[in-house]
GROMACS .gro file of C-alpha atoms in nm:
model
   67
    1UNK     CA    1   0.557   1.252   0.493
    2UNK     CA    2   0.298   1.347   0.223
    3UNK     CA    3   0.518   1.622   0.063
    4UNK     CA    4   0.821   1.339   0.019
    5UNK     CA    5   0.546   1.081  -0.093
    6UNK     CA    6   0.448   1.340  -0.323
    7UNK     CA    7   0.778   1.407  -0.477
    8UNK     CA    8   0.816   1.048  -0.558
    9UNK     CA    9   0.485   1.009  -0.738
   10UNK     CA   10   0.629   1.261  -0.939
   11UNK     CA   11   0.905   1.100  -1.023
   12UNK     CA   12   0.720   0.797  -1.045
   13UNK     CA   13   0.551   1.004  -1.298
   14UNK     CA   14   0.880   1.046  -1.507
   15UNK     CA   15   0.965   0.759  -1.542
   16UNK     CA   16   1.171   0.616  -1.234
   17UNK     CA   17   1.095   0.329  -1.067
   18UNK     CA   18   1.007   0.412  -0.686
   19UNK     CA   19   1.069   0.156  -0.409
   20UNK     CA   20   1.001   0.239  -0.042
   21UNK     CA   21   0.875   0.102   0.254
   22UNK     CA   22   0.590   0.309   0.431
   23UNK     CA   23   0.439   0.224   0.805
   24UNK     CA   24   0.083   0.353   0.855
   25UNK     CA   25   0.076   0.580   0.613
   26UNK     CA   26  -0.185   0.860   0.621
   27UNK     CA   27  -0.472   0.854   0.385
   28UNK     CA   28  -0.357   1.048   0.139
   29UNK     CA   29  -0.059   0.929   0.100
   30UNK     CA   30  -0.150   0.635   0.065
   31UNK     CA   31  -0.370   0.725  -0.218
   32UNK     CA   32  -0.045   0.828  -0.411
   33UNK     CA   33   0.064   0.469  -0.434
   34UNK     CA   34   0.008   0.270  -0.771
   35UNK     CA   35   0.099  -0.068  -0.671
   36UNK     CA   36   0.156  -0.227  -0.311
   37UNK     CA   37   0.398  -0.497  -0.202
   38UNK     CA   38   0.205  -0.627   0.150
   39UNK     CA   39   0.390  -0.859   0.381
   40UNK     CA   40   0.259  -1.001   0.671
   41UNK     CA   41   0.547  -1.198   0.912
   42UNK     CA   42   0.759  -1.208   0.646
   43UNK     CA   43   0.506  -1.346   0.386
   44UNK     CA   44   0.369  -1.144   0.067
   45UNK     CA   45   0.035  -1.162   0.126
   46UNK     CA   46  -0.064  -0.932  -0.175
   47UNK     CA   47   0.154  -0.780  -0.461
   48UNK     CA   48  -0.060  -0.581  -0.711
   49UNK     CA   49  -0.263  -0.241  -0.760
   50UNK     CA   50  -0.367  -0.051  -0.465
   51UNK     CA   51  -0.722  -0.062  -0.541
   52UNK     CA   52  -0.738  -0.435  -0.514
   53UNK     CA   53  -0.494  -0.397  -0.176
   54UNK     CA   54  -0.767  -0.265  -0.006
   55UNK     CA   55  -0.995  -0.590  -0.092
   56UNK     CA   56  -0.754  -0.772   0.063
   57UNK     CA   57  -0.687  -0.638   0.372
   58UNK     CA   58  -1.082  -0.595   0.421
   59UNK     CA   59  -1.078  -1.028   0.392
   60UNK     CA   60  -0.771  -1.032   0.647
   61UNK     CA   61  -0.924  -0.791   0.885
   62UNK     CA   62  -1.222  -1.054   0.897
   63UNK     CA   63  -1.065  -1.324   0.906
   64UNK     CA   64  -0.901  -1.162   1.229
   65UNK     CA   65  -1.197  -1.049   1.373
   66UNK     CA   66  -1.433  -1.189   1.640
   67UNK     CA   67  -1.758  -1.128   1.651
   0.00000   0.00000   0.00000
């Protein structure tokens, strides 16, 4: 899975537009991705760079969460 994410960054790179879907992917693929469509149930729950993605799924998780 990396080596395919990997080509596509690449062609990301040139100039392409990229659009895939991606289920648990591993670390560093993920880190490959520029910007992240999230959907949860059907709803986008964030749309934007994957540095801010990971802000929001921290909040989720909480809000999720029972302590």
């Amino acid at each position: 899975a990396f080596a395919v994410m990997h080509t596509l960054s690449n062609l990301a790179m040139s100039g392409r537009t990229i659009i895939t879907t991606i289920h648990q992917p591993s670390s560093e693929a993920f880190e490959l991705l520029d910007r992240l469509l999230l959907l949860s149930n059907g709803q986008t729950i964030f749309f934007g760079p994957r540095d801010e993605a990971c802000n929001v799924m921290s909040l989720s998780l909480r809000k999720y969460t029972y302590l």
